Amino acid sequence: MHENDIDIFCISETKLDSSIKVLNIPGYNFIRKDRTSSGGGVGIFLKSTIPFKEILLKSAKSDQGNIESITILAQIGCFKSIVISCVYRPKFSVSLEDLELLEDYFTELSVLRHRFYSCGDFNIHLEKTNLTFVKKFNSILNKLNLTELIQNPTRGDARLDLIITNDQIPILSSEVIQPIIPTDHEATLITKTFRISKPQKCAFKFRSYKNIDTIKLYNSICNNFNFNFNDSQSLCSQFDIFIHAVKNLFDSHAPLRTKYIRPKETPKFLTEKTRILKIKRNNLIFEYKFTKMLSLKYEIKAISKQLGKLIYTDTKEFYNSEIRLKGMWPVVNKFLKPTLTSKSHFDADVLNNHYCNISNARVDVPCPQQPPEIITISSFKLDVITSSDLISAWKSIKNKSKTAQDQLGIAPFMIHSIIYYPAVCSALTYLVNRSLTESNFIKNFKTSAVLPIPKISNPISPSDYRPISLQATLSKLTEKCAYKQLIKYLDDNQLLYKHQYGFRRGHSCEHAMLSLVDFMQKQVDLGNVCLLVSLDLSKAFDVIVREFFVKKLSWYGIDPEFFKSYLSERMQYVKGENGTVSITIETKRGCPQGSVNGPLIFSLYINDLPLVIRHSLAILFADDTQLCVTGKPNDIDKIKSNLISDLLAIMDWMKANGMSLNVNKTQFIVVANPHLISKIGQISLDIGGSTILSSDCLKSLGLTIDSKLSWDAHITNMCKRYHATARSLFPLKSLVEPHYLRLIFNAYLLPVLNYMILVWGSTCKYNIKSVDKLIRKTARFLLNIDKFEPVKHALTSQLSWLLTENMYYFNITCFVHKILSGDCPAYFNNVFCKTEARVMYNIRNKDELYCPIIPKTSYGLKCFSSKAVKSWNLLPQSIKSTILYKTFKQTTKQYFLTNVS
């Protein structure tokens, strides 16, 4: 228990202004209620060593106006609540109605279940114990188990000013003192021991891996991992034997320990000298509020100046010591990305039921038939893997060094520590091969642990929590071995839709938007109009029908048995607070979240969606779908009807596949030359009884596309995001060393500018200057350069930063190198050609590129094809002939830093 002395000081009948004031001074709280009638008022002074964190005012008064009060609910620290109530009753005679109202008032305070103190001038002469009203009042206190603390007369011989409390802890002292504000009432100071309960301890289980002896570990593996596995045993029991052996191994070398910890408060990094000086300054400020002495003002100013220097020194030393101890990124991420605090808590079973209701919706449609466009040429079945394949699969899994244990009691670090030993690797290879060849994904791997993370600071409903599914470590390893074989078959046979950019190697959301914008710029250059629609799918990953997916695998010649076992009997439970766990519920639909194969399953499930589209170009990134249909301006009605036809076909496909389109969140814009946009005006699409109006901008995958493709809106939003990030980083300048600060700015600010720069980098010079201004301003801040001094040389030489235009051309040349190396999405294979392919003899510029289209307008000049050819041809031959991408990127960056103005 924490113990702190708390002083409660009550004064009454003071001449004050007619207002309510709450003065917050660190360490002190003065709450004052003023009255105009009778010229009286009440006040309370509360002194505590624990600062208040939260104050809630609540007024209560009778219909007759006999009693007024202010109730202040103050959260002290983070452990206990206390209610302070100020009461004033101006009448000099007490009625039964007054006593009944007081009884109701104290009953209401008692229901709050917090410690409370009701202080003030009650005008009840408690010294006259023989009066009926006094007896009645004392009986109310006894009935509610309340105590009256003041035992001394407060006005002459009368005891009128009272402190009523439900706190039964005895008072330490009681004395009459001179009030701070002149009054005809005496002031009584009551001192009590204020006890604050410590937060409840939580059990935390962990293993200490730091002191493991690798030689002893190797000897234990050689002795204990000689399994006599045979095919007569069930696969589930064999996996259980392996898991049990791993647990026993680490129980002997890194035993599981239980530690009971309490939630920690915010670290108090101020030294004792700084804290003492801060308390002294606060006391002087409080004294100055009432005395207004000029000498105190000057003393406060001098102490505040000294205190500021001490706080700066203590804070800087704290953060630098934390960085040296824990590393830079853990400290910086904690400083910049505080976790969301949740004041509203939901039962784990309520959350689990909410999530499972989405995944267990009834399916009322039959399984769709195979489209005639899908022709099966080859077949695929999972094959056995080698030990090297297993190691390769494990290396491609993320977060291999995490020490948190999964549902089966296995941490990724445990597998990472032993998988490279031959005995462990051969045992795991055998188990995974049995799972793949027998198409048996064991039941223990099908249970997901869901961790609810609040989306907002104070969630009020289950939908305000984001479910994060955690899968077993060995489950991910088995999935990865299957994934590598399946994705190779799909890529070799080009079975995935060519414009599906989600969850594919060498594909990104920037590539999706670049291909879409390049297509539209070329169409606008030809004088055409583009209608662009961004579709919103409702709960896409959670509602796919697993039986339909298993059927669709056979469309592509894939043996579905393993994935049928993988998707059947999936279970999940929610991990609540303080170790609480919900019941386990089976889910019937959806991709397993947090799994390796989940994204690929979804991509295959919607792989036949583009086949129903007849008139539009469909660009997909997982469940984000963009449709673009083009045509001549005079044929706008035909273009619109073609788009509506495709949208209706998509809605029919979704209905047949158990999914739905959220029409209310679907966005739609017209992309064309500015004069054509003004001529066409706003148009609408009528789909399924809903009307979608065209807007000026459309946001998809973090890119804001405007009707004129000027990128004004996107750059404005990007600059705002850059400013917000930069402002959060500026305080770090005085806290961390300069080289740490540069690394932080590189990690947090440059990605904001680089995101989608291949798309918006061809914008006008005015927007380029706006972004350059941000870069120069940040460089001046980091390098301590004055506002009007030149910064460009220091920008490139000391920070190795490029200005916007050079950054754009640098990124383009790097992407062109990938295209020429064949490591790019299929769309970009024909955006430009090599000069040597046009001529039959050697010429000087045979390694240069040329654009297959001849631009007619500025839109054609800004399209990716034209910009890529221009940037590549300007590079020196020595750089263009570089084969390795990493080397090419380094030499190109240096070229733009030194040679390009």
Short mmCIF file of C-alpha atoms in Angstrom, two decimals, residues 835-836 839-847:
data_model
loop_
_atom_site.label_atom_id
_atom_site.label_comp_id
_atom_site.label_asym_id
_atom_site.label_seq_id
_atom_site.Cartn_x
_atom_site.Cartn_y
_atom_site.Cartn_z
CA THR A 835 17.10 0.95 -79.77
CA GLU A 836 19.10 -2.10 -80.81
CA VAL A 839 18.17 -1.41 -86.28
CA MET A 840 20.14 -4.23 -87.85
CA TYR A 841 23.58 -2.62 -87.49
CA ASN A 842 25.72 -1.16 -84.72
CA ILE A 843 25.13 2.47 -83.82
CA ARG A 844 26.49 4.67 -81.06
CA ASN A 845 23.24 4.81 -79.04
CA LYS A 846 22.21 1.18 -79.40
CA ASP A 847 21.82 0.80 -75.57
#
